[in-house]
Amino acid sequence: MPDVPLNTPTPQKIYLKDYTPPSFHVDNIDLTIQLYQDNAKVTATLNMTRKTAGDLVLLGRELQLESIHLNGQLLTENDYQLDSEQLVIKNAPDTCIINTVVTIVPQKNTSLEGLYQAGEGEDKMFVTQCEPEGFRKITFYPDRPDVLATFTTRIEADKKFPTLLANGNLIDKGDLDDNRHFAVWQDPTKKPSYLFACVMADLAVLTDHYTTIEGRDVLLELYAKPKNIEQCHVGMQALKDSMKWDEDNYGRAYDLDRYMIVAVSQFNMGAMENKGLNIFNTACVLSSPETTTDRRNFNVKAVIAHEYFHNWTGNRITCRDWFQLCLKEGFTVFRDQSFSADLHSPAVQRIDDVAVLKAHQFAEDASPLAHPPRPDHFVEINNFYTATVYEKGAEIVRMIANTLGKEKFRQGTDEYFRRYDGQAVTVEDLLSALSVSGTNVEQFLDWYTQPATPVVSGYWLKDDKNLTIHLAQKIRKVANYPEPKNLPIPVKTAIFNRQTGELVKEDLLLLTQSEQDFTFENLFNEHDFEPVISLLRDFSAPVILQFNYSDDDLAFLAEHETNGFNRWQAVQSLVNKILLNNQSSTAYLTALANSIPSLANSDAMLASRLLDLPSERELGSVIQQNYDPDFVKQQRDKTKQKVANHLKDFWQTAYTQLPIQDYQDTAKAMGERAWRNTVLDMVLCVNDGGANLDTASQWTTEQYHKATCMTERYGALVGAVQYNLPNKAELLADFYQRFKHDDLVMDMWFGVQASDESASVADIFALTEHGDFDINTPNRVRAVLGGLLSQPTKLWTNDGLVRYLDMMVVLDKRNPLLASRLLQGLSNWQTLVDDKKAMAKALLNDYQAKFESKNVKETLQNMLNVE
Ligand code: B3K
Ligand code: ZN
């Protein structure tokens, strides 16, 4: 690492209210990156123009400054102030050409931010990750999203890296001395520096074309290691589907002649939407039936779509400041969720999205890390790429879209693109554009600025003629935030006739007060009936619903609701009554017995989702005090066992009727595979004193060996591991042999062992000693630590926590972003039963002194509520 100046300022809290526009804009930047064996030299020429009074501020971190010129004149140390974060020139003229030369060391950059080396030896490549503040680790620059410039990038490197890429169009390339070569890329679109990207590598490329609705012929290129190139077809198709979908649904066409995606195995998150040059974690772009489960295959399509959709919601219209992150992320997640819903089943898509929301975002809102989708302060913005910003952000756009209806929403989004194209804007700007049809949605702003999940409670009353639904909202006051205001909460409602099972009425109720009555007049005029109310259909608002549903109501809805999401929700409510309130399981078992067999024939995917039990981790996150992980696990295991035993014969027959078929990438085939794995899990779970075990083992082994795709093979492997079948070690060894050259499958191999119930904490951490474990590959680290996080009974022990935290200490020094993210997994420590809570508190306190990065320090301080 080059020497950095010593006068490091203490990390400051940054406040939204302190936002000021930049004093200088950059009209264009010429950047040259010369990559050498041990370092890289970066030369930047910035054409800058003054916009307001103030200093000229260039942000830079871990840069060795070699020289700086201002309008052709070499500056000396007396001409500027330099610390470890910025270079400031006072009294700069109104137009400045700034030229800097710096040295950086991407070879030693383990933070995976800025320009870094990914992989070793043959696999070595250099890539960038600039969002949110990585560009300042490449060169001195006003690295903030409201500075938009055109970029010309020249890259020079050894010819062992034949692939030299940057944003935009390739305008020149050629040879240099010493077996080196260069490429020059020009990006005609003005963009903030966080969207800059470049790649120096030796990659294969899959190419295709797409003609936009405007008639532009776009070259599509997907770059990956040669051995992985055949796993790029799914991604390529998803890209073309996304381009078409955005034209059809939002009228948005792609704007450059080239769209590139590069697959990288060492990457901190899923992917990055750099203009014209997306960089992807291999886990979010590579897919093939033999190596990829249906879930991950589906995720690949969703992430490709997400990054593509950012081209309009994020890139062409970007954020004024990082507090507005949810402006681009919430909207773009909503768009990718809608794309995915169109791709297979809207109901299952909604179920999966809500499951993620509840497991992660509700948990975050209930924890000491609760923050609004648009936070008003932060120390380290990387800590705010959270479920709240992304998932709750998407829910807000969804509520607005539903409130406006299809046409007015489209009118609003058209206006947004028309009004703000090429600008860096705020959440207020979005809401103002979306209100263009005359229906004002600016009242939804409070959802963006307030933390915590609202609790909606209610009951219904009936007389001879009318039905009244009474609803109330309550929002927890979060420390350091103002008294919560009431929010506009759309509650999509249906009324059923209990006797006939028919749907009688549907409506969208908008709860805006702390309490409100909604009366359906003359509902019973023609004939009286006993109503069953179904609230929050399609999860029309991100709230916790406490409605006085009886077990009978829920069982009715599990069977008769026409809204697939609420069918699932009814079953979940029944199961939560058992798991969280220790109620009898009779209604739940009856509801499953009544609905599953027929549903399995009509919608196998939905049938498999109906049997979902919330994970131990999810259950832990909804328990707000005295959370006892051992008790939760016992309850969950017991309930699952009951379901398995209750429908024992059905599972047995169902499995024999599910022959393995040739692989197809269709919603129907995916549903059947999900269902087969669910049934196998149930067959394995049946406890009849061992009578069933031989058959179950045999089926598992057969499915493993005869599998035509990873979903089947992995489903069987998970079964063998979780139920500790006699041939578990044999199958794990076989799996290793088959796939040891495929990193992503090896992540699964690590993951399945780390989440093995029979593994001890020591066994789990022994995986980190395995020759294939690599601390520099976030996917591998997450595979192992994710396994421990999924087993709260082991995590919340002294041994589990100490080892977990020790790993955080190691990561804190190498990759603070990853360390901070993983530390957030411990954020619900305060809800534990007393002895565990005391232990966790003492340990977290002890470890405070061991962390160095501001990422981890901020997270830990917030977790401990230390100001
Ligand atoms: N915008 C990136 C996330 C960057 C995260 C930086 N810590 C990916 C996405 O949301 O599409
Ligand atoms: Zn995004």
JSON list of N, CA, C and O in Angstrom, two decimals, residues 38-78:
[
{"chain": "A", "resi": 38, "resn": "ASP", "atom": "N", "xyz": [3.27, -4.79, -10.37]},
{"chain": "A", "resi": 38, "resn": "ASP", "atom": "CA", "xyz": [3.09, -4.60, -8.93]},
{"chain": "A", "resi": 38, "resn": "ASP", "atom": "C", "xyz": [2.20, -3.42, -8.56]},
{"chain": "A", "resi": 38, "resn": "ASP", "atom": "O", "xyz": [1.94, -3.19, -7.37]},
{"chain": "A", "resi": 39, "resn": "ASN", "atom": "N", "xyz": [1.85, -2.59, -9.52]},
{"chain": "A", "resi": 39, "resn": "ASN", "atom": "CA", "xyz": [1.01, -1.43, -9.19]},
{"chain": "A", "resi": 39, "resn": "ASN", "atom": "C", "xyz": [0.37, -0.90, -10.47]},
{"chain": "A", "resi": 39, "resn": "ASN", "atom": "O", "xyz": [0.47, -1.52, -11.53]},
{"chain": "A", "resi": 40, "resn": "ALA", "atom": "N", "xyz": [-0.28, 0.21, -10.33]},
{"chain": "A", "resi": 40, "resn": "ALA", "atom": "CA", "xyz": [-0.86, 0.85, -11.53]},
{"chain": "A", "resi": 40, "resn": "ALA", "atom": "C", "xyz": [-0.66, 2.35, -11.41]},
{"chain": "A", "resi": 40, "resn": "ALA", "atom": "O", "xyz": [-0.67, 2.91, -10.30]},
{"chain": "A", "resi": 41, "resn": "LYS", "atom": "N", "xyz": [-0.45, 2.98, -12.58]},
{"chain": "A", "resi": 41, "resn": "LYS", "atom": "CA", "xyz": [-0.31, 4.43, -12.59]},
{"chain": "A", "resi": 41, "resn": "LYS", "atom": "C", "xyz": [-1.59, 5.00, -13.21]},
{"chain": "A", "resi": 41, "resn": "LYS", "atom": "O", "xyz": [-2.03, 4.53, -14.26]},
{"chain": "A", "resi": 42, "resn": "VAL", "atom": "N", "xyz": [-2.16, 5.98, -12.54]},
{"chain": "A", "resi": 42, "resn": "VAL", "atom": "CA", "xyz": [-3.42, 6.54, -13.03]},
{"chain": "A", "resi": 42, "resn": "VAL", "atom": "C", "xyz": [-3.23, 8.03, -13.29]},
{"chain": "A", "resi": 42, "resn": "VAL", "atom": "O", "xyz": [-2.84, 8.78, -12.40]},
{"chain": "A", "resi": 43, "resn": "THR", "atom": "N", "xyz": [-3.49, 8.43, -14.52]},
{"chain": "A", "resi": 43, "resn": "THR", "atom": "CA", "xyz": [-3.37, 9.84, -14.90]},
{"chain": "A", "resi": 43, "resn": "THR", "atom": "C", "xyz": [-4.77, 10.34, -15.24]},
{"chain": "A", "resi": 43, "resn": "THR", "atom": "O", "xyz": [-5.47, 9.71, -16.03]},
{"chain": "A", "resi": 44, "resn": "ALA", "atom": "N", "xyz": [-5.15, 11.45, -14.63]},
{"chain": "A", "resi": 44, "resn": "ALA", "atom": "CA", "xyz": [-6.51, 11.96, -14.90]},
{"chain": "A", "resi": 44, "resn": "ALA", "atom": "C", "xyz": [-6.43, 13.43, -15.27]},
{"chain": "A", "resi": 44, "resn": "ALA", "atom": "O", "xyz": [-5.71, 14.21, -14.63]},
{"chain": "A", "resi": 45, "resn": "THR", "atom": "N", "xyz": [-7.17, 13.79, -16.31]},
{"chain": "A", "resi": 45, "resn": "THR", "atom": "CA", "xyz": [-7.29, 15.21, -16.67]},
{"chain": "A", "resi": 45, "resn": "THR", "atom": "C", "xyz": [-8.77, 15.58, -16.58]},
{"chain": "A", "resi": 45, "resn": "THR", "atom": "O", "xyz": [-9.61, 15.00, -17.26]},
{"chain": "A", "resi": 46, "resn": "LEU", "atom": "N", "xyz": [-9.05, 16.54, -15.70]},
{"chain": "A", "resi": 46, "resn": "LEU", "atom": "CA", "xyz": [-10.44, 16.92, -15.42]},
{"chain": "A", "resi": 46, "resn": "LEU", "atom": "C", "xyz": [-10.67, 18.35, -15.91]},
{"chain": "A", "resi": 46, "resn": "LEU", "atom": "O", "xyz": [-9.92, 19.25, -15.53]},
{"chain": "A", "resi": 47, "resn": "ASN", "atom": "N", "xyz": [-11.69, 18.52, -16.74]},
{"chain": "A", "resi": 47, "resn": "ASN", "atom": "CA", "xyz": [-12.10, 19.88, -17.12]},
{"chain": "A", "resi": 47, "resn": "ASN", "atom": "C", "xyz": [-13.18, 20.31, -16.17]},
{"chain": "A", "resi": 47, "resn": "ASN", "atom": "O", "xyz": [-14.29, 19.78, -16.20]},
{"chain": "A", "resi": 48, "resn": "MET", "atom": "N", "xyz": [-12.88, 21.30, -15.35]},
{"chain": "A", "resi": 48, "resn": "MET", "atom": "CA", "xyz": [-13.83, 21.65, -14.28]},
{"chain": "A", "resi": 48, "resn": "MET", "atom": "C", "xyz": [-14.30, 23.10, -14.42]},
{"chain": "A", "resi": 48, "resn": "MET", "atom": "O", "xyz": [-13.55, 23.98, -14.81]},
{"chain": "A", "resi": 49, "resn": "THR", "atom": "N", "xyz": [-15.57, 23.28, -14.08]},
{"chain": "A", "resi": 49, "resn": "THR", "atom": "CA", "xyz": [-16.14, 24.63, -14.15]},
{"chain": "A", "resi": 49, "resn": "THR", "atom": "C", "xyz": [-16.81, 24.95, -12.82]},
{"chain": "A", "resi": 49, "resn": "THR", "atom": "O", "xyz": [-17.54, 24.12, -12.27]},
{"chain": "A", "resi": 50, "resn": "ARG", "atom": "N", "xyz": [-16.57, 26.16, -12.37]},
{"chain": "A", "resi": 50, "resn": "ARG", "atom": "CA", "xyz": [-17.16, 26.57, -11.09]},
{"chain": "A", "resi": 50, "resn": "ARG", "atom": "C", "xyz": [-18.67, 26.76, -11.23]},
{"chain": "A", "resi": 50, "resn": "ARG", "atom": "O", "xyz": [-19.16, 27.32, -12.20]},
{"chain": "A", "resi": 51, "resn": "LYS", "atom": "N", "xyz": [-19.43, 26.27, -10.23]},
{"chain": "A", "resi": 51, "resn": "LYS", "atom": "CA", "xyz": [-20.88, 26.47, -10.20]},
{"chain": "A", "resi": 51, "resn": "LYS", "atom": "C", "xyz": [-21.29, 27.37, -9.05]},
{"chain": "A", "resi": 51, "resn": "LYS", "atom": "O", "xyz": [-22.25, 28.13, -9.16]},
{"chain": "A", "resi": 52, "resn": "THR", "atom": "N", "xyz": [-20.61, 27.21, -7.92]},
{"chain": "A", "resi": 52, "resn": "THR", "atom": "CA", "xyz": [-20.92, 28.07, -6.77]},
{"chain": "A", "resi": 52, "resn": "THR", "atom": "C", "xyz": [-19.60, 28.44, -6.09]},
{"chain": "A", "resi": 52, "resn": "THR", "atom": "O", "xyz": [-18.56, 27.85, -6.39]},
{"chain": "A", "resi": 53, "resn": "ALA", "atom": "N", "xyz": [-19.69, 29.38, -5.17]},
{"chain": "A", "resi": 53, "resn": "ALA", "atom": "CA", "xyz": [-18.48, 29.77, -4.43]},
{"chain": "A", "resi": 53, "resn": "ALA", "atom": "C", "xyz": [-17.99, 28.58, -3.60]},
{"chain": "A", "resi": 53, "resn": "ALA", "atom": "O", "xyz": [-18.77, 27.70, -3.26]},
{"chain": "A", "resi": 54, "resn": "GLY", "atom": "N", "xyz": [-16.70, 28.55, -3.31]},
{"chain": "A", "resi": 54, "resn": "GLY", "atom": "CA", "xyz": [-16.19, 27.49, -2.44]},
{"chain": "A", "resi": 54, "resn": "GLY", "atom": "C", "xyz": [-14.91, 26.88, -2.99]},
{"chain": "A", "resi": 54, "resn": "GLY", "atom": "O", "xyz": [-14.45, 27.22, -4.08]},
{"chain": "A", "resi": 55, "resn": "ASP", "atom": "N", "xyz": [-14.35, 25.98, -2.18]},
{"chain": "A", "resi": 55, "resn": "ASP", "atom": "CA", "xyz": [-13.08, 25.36, -2.54]},
{"chain": "A", "resi": 55, "resn": "ASP", "atom": "C", "xyz": [-13.26, 24.32, -3.65]},
{"chain": "A", "resi": 55, "resn": "ASP", "atom": "O", "xyz": [-14.36, 23.79, -3.83]},
{"chain": "A", "resi": 56, "resn": "LEU", "atom": "N", "xyz": [-12.18, 24.04, -4.31]},
{"chain": "A", "resi": 56, "resn": "LEU", "atom": "CA", "xyz": [-12.20, 22.92, -5.27]},
{"chain": "A", "resi": 56, "resn": "LEU", "atom": "C", "xyz": [-11.78, 21.67, -4.48]},
{"chain": "A", "resi": 56, "resn": "LEU", "atom": "O", "xyz": [-10.67, 21.61, -3.94]},
{"chain": "A", "resi": 57, "resn": "VAL", "atom": "N", "xyz": [-12.70, 20.72, -4.37]},
{"chain": "A", "resi": 57, "resn": "VAL", "atom": "CA", "xyz": [-12.45, 19.55, -3.52]},
{"chain": "A", "resi": 57, "resn": "VAL", "atom": "C", "xyz": [-12.35, 18.30, -4.38]},
{"chain": "A", "resi": 57, "resn": "VAL", "atom": "O", "xyz": [-13.27, 17.96, -5.13]},
{"chain": "A", "resi": 58, "resn": "LEU", "atom": "N", "xyz": [-11.22, 17.62, -4.26]},
{"chain": "A", "resi": 58, "resn": "LEU", "atom": "CA", "xyz": [-11.05, 16.33, -4.95]},
{"chain": "A", "resi": 58, "resn": "LEU", "atom": "C", "xyz": [-10.92, 15.26, -3.89]},
{"chain": "A", "resi": 58, "resn": "LEU", "atom": "O", "xyz": [-10.06, 15.36, -3.01]},
{"chain": "A", "resi": 59, "resn": "LEU", "atom": "N", "xyz": [-11.79, 14.26, -3.97]},
{"chain": "A", "resi": 59, "resn": "LEU", "atom": "CA", "xyz": [-11.73, 13.20, -2.97]},
{"chain": "A", "resi": 59, "resn": "LEU", "atom": "C", "xyz": [-10.76, 12.12, -3.42]},
{"chain": "A", "resi": 59, "resn": "LEU", "atom": "O", "xyz": [-10.68, 11.80, -4.61]},
{"chain": "A", "resi": 60, "resn": "GLY", "atom": "N", "xyz": [-10.00, 11.58, -2.48]},
{"chain": "A", "resi": 60, "resn": "GLY", "atom": "CA", "xyz": [-9.03, 10.55, -2.83]},
{"chain": "A", "resi": 60, "resn": "GLY", "atom": "C", "xyz": [-8.67, 9.76, -1.59]},
{"chain": "A", "resi": 60, "resn": "GLY", "atom": "O", "xyz": [-8.55, 10.34, -0.50]},
{"chain": "A", "resi": 61, "resn": "ARG", "atom": "N", "xyz": [-8.56, 8.45, -1.73]},
{"chain": "A", "resi": 61, "resn": "ARG", "atom": "CA", "xyz": [-8.26, 7.60, -0.57]},
{"chain": "A", "resi": 61, "resn": "ARG", "atom": "C", "xyz": [-7.21, 6.57, -0.98]},
{"chain": "A", "resi": 61, "resn": "ARG", "atom": "O", "xyz": [-7.33, 5.97, -2.06]},
{"chain": "A", "resi": 62, "resn": "GLU", "atom": "N", "xyz": [-6.21, 6.38, -0.17]},
{"chain": "A", "resi": 62, "resn": "GLU", "atom": "CA", "xyz": [-5.15, 5.38, -0.44]},
{"chain": "A", "resi": 62, "resn": "GLU", "atom": "C", "xyz": [-4.48, 5.60, -1.80]},
{"chain": "A", "resi": 62, "resn": "GLU", "atom": "O", "xyz": [-4.20, 4.66, -2.53]},
{"chain": "A", "resi": 63, "resn": "LEU", "atom": "N", "xyz": [-4.27, 6.88, -2.16]},
{"chain": "A", "resi": 63, "resn": "LEU", "atom": "CA", "xyz": [-3.62, 7.21, -3.42]},
{"chain": "A", "resi": 63, "resn": "LEU", "atom": "C", "xyz": [-2.24, 7.79, -3.13]},
{"chain": "A", "resi": 63, "resn": "LEU", "atom": "O", "xyz": [-2.11, 8.61, -2.23]},
{"chain": "A", "resi": 64, "resn": "GLN", "atom": "N", "xyz": [-1.26, 7.36, -3.88]},
{"chain": "A", "resi": 64, "resn": "GLN", "atom": "CA", "xyz": [0.06, 7.98, -3.77]},
{"chain": "A", "resi": 64, "resn": "GLN", "atom": "C", "xyz": [0.13, 9.06, -4.83]},
{"chain": "A", "resi": 64, "resn": "GLN", "atom": "O", "xyz": [0.19, 8.77, -6.02]},
{"chain": "A", "resi": 65, "resn": "LEU", "atom": "N", "xyz": [0.10, 10.32, -4.40]},
{"chain": "A", "resi": 65, "resn": "LEU", "atom": "CA", "xyz": [0.10, 11.43, -5.36]},
{"chain": "A", "resi": 65, "resn": "LEU", "atom": "C", "xyz": [1.51, 11.62, -5.92]},
{"chain": "A", "resi": 65, "resn": "LEU", "atom": "O", "xyz": [2.47, 11.84, -5.18]},
{"chain": "A", "resi": 66, "resn": "GLU", "atom": "N", "xyz": [1.62, 11.56, -7.24]},
{"chain": "A", "resi": 66, "resn": "GLU", "atom": "CA", "xyz": [2.93, 11.76, -7.88]},
{"chain": "A", "resi": 66, "resn": "GLU", "atom": "C", "xyz": [3.08, 13.20, -8.34]},
{"chain": "A", "resi": 66, "resn": "GLU", "atom": "O", "xyz": [4.13, 13.80, -8.19]},
{"chain": "A", "resi": 67, "resn": "SER", "atom": "N", "xyz": [2.00, 13.73, -8.93]},
{"chain": "A", "resi": 67, "resn": "SER", "atom": "CA", "xyz": [2.06, 15.13, -9.36]},
{"chain": "A", "resi": 67, "resn": "SER", "atom": "C", "xyz": [0.66, 15.67, -9.56]},
{"chain": "A", "resi": 67, "resn": "SER", "atom": "O", "xyz": [-0.29, 14.92, -9.79]},
{"chain": "A", "resi": 68, "resn": "ILE", "atom": "N", "xyz": [0.54, 17.00, -9.44]},
{"chain": "A", "resi": 68, "resn": "ILE", "atom": "CA", "xyz": [-0.74, 17.64, -9.75]},
{"chain": "A", "resi": 68, "resn": "ILE", "atom": "C", "xyz": [-0.46, 18.96, -10.46]},
{"chain": "A", "resi": 68, "resn": "ILE", "atom": "O", "xyz": [0.39, 19.74, -10.02]},
{"chain": "A", "resi": 69, "resn": "HIS", "atom": "N", "xyz": [-1.18, 19.17, -11.56]},
{"chain": "A", "resi": 69, "resn": "HIS", "atom": "CA", "xyz": [-1.06, 20.42, -12.31]},
{"chain": "A", "resi": 69, "resn": "HIS", "atom": "C", "xyz": [-2.42, 21.11, -12.31]},
{"chain": "A", "resi": 69, "resn": "HIS", "atom": "O", "xyz": [-3.46, 20.45, -12.42]},
{"chain": "A", "resi": 70, "resn": "LEU", "atom": "N", "xyz": [-2.40, 22.42, -12.23]},
{"chain": "A", "resi": 70, "resn": "LEU", "atom": "CA", "xyz": [-3.63, 23.20, -12.38]},
{"chain": "A", "resi": 70, "resn": "LEU", "atom": "C", "xyz": [-3.41, 24.16, -13.55]},
{"chain": "A", "resi": 70, "resn": "LEU", "atom": "O", "xyz": [-2.46, 24.96, -13.52]},
{"chain": "A", "resi": 71, "resn": "ASN", "atom": "N", "xyz": [-4.24, 24.05, -14.56]},
{"chain": "A", "resi": 71, "resn": "ASN", "atom": "CA", "xyz": [-4.10, 24.85, -15.79]},
{"chain": "A", "resi": 71, "resn": "ASN", "atom": "C", "xyz": [-2.64, 24.89, -16.26]},
{"chain": "A", "resi": 71, "resn": "ASN", "atom": "O", "xyz": [-2.07, 25.94, -16.56]},
{"chain": "A", "resi": 72, "resn": "GLY", "atom": "N", "xyz": [-2.03, 23.70, -16.27]},
{"chain": "A", "resi": 72, "resn": "GLY", "atom": "CA", "xyz": [-0.68, 23.56, -16.83]},
{"chain": "A", "resi": 72, "resn": "GLY", "atom": "C", "xyz": [0.44, 23.83, -15.84]},
{"chain": "A", "resi": 72, "resn": "GLY", "atom": "O", "xyz": [1.61, 23.58, -16.15]},
{"chain": "A", "resi": 73, "resn": "GLN", "atom": "N", "xyz": [0.10, 24.31, -14.67]},
{"chain": "A", "resi": 73, "resn": "GLN", "atom": "CA", "xyz": [1.17, 24.65, -13.71]},
{"chain": "A", "resi": 73, "resn": "GLN", "atom": "C", "xyz": [1.30, 23.59, -12.64]},
{"chain": "A", "resi": 73, "resn": "GLN", "atom": "O", "xyz": [0.29, 23.19, -12.02]},
{"chain": "A", "resi": 74, "resn": "LEU", "atom": "N", "xyz": [2.53, 23.14, -12.41]},
{"chain": "A", "resi": 74, "resn": "LEU", "atom": "CA", "xyz": [2.77, 22.14, -11.38]},
{"chain": "A", "resi": 74, "resn": "LEU", "atom": "C", "xyz": [2.49, 22.75, -10.00]},
{"chain": "A", "resi": 74, "resn": "LEU", "atom": "O", "xyz": [2.99, 23.83, -9.69]},
{"chain": "A", "resi": 75, "resn": "LEU", "atom": "N", "xyz": [1.67, 22.08, -9.20]},
{"chain": "A", "resi": 75, "resn": "LEU", "atom": "CA", "xyz": [1.38, 22.60, -7.86]},
{"chain": "A", "resi": 75, "resn": "LEU", "atom": "C", "xyz": [2.37, 21.99, -6.86]},
{"chain": "A", "resi": 75, "resn": "LEU", "atom": "O", "xyz": [2.78, 20.83, -7.00]},
{"chain": "A", "resi": 76, "resn": "THR", "atom": "N", "xyz": [2.70, 22.76, -5.85]},
{"chain": "A", "resi": 76, "resn": "THR", "atom": "CA", "xyz": [3.54, 22.23, -4.77]},
{"chain": "A", "resi": 76, "resn": "THR", "atom": "C", "xyz": [2.66, 22.04, -3.54]},
{"chain": "A", "resi": 76, "resn": "THR", "atom": "O", "xyz": [1.51, 22.48, -3.52]},
{"chain": "A", "resi": 77, "resn": "GLU", "atom": "N", "xyz": [3.22, 21.41, -2.51]},
{"chain": "A", "resi": 77, "resn": "GLU", "atom": "CA", "xyz": [2.43, 21.10, -1.31]},
{"chain": "A", "resi": 77, "resn": "GLU", "atom": "C", "xyz": [1.81, 22.34, -0.67]},
{"chain": "A", "resi": 77, "resn": "GLU", "atom": "O", "xyz": [0.83, 22.24, 0.06]},
{"chain": "A", "resi": 78, "resn": "ASN", "atom": "N", "xyz": [2.38, 23.49, -0.95]},
{"chain": "A", "resi": 78, "resn": "ASN", "atom": "CA", "xyz": [1.81, 24.72, -0.37]},
{"chain": "A", "resi": 78, "resn": "ASN", "atom": "C", "xyz": [0.55, 25.18, -1.10]},
{"chain": "A", "resi": 78, "resn": "ASN", "atom": "O", "xyz": [-0.18, 26.03, -0.60]}
]
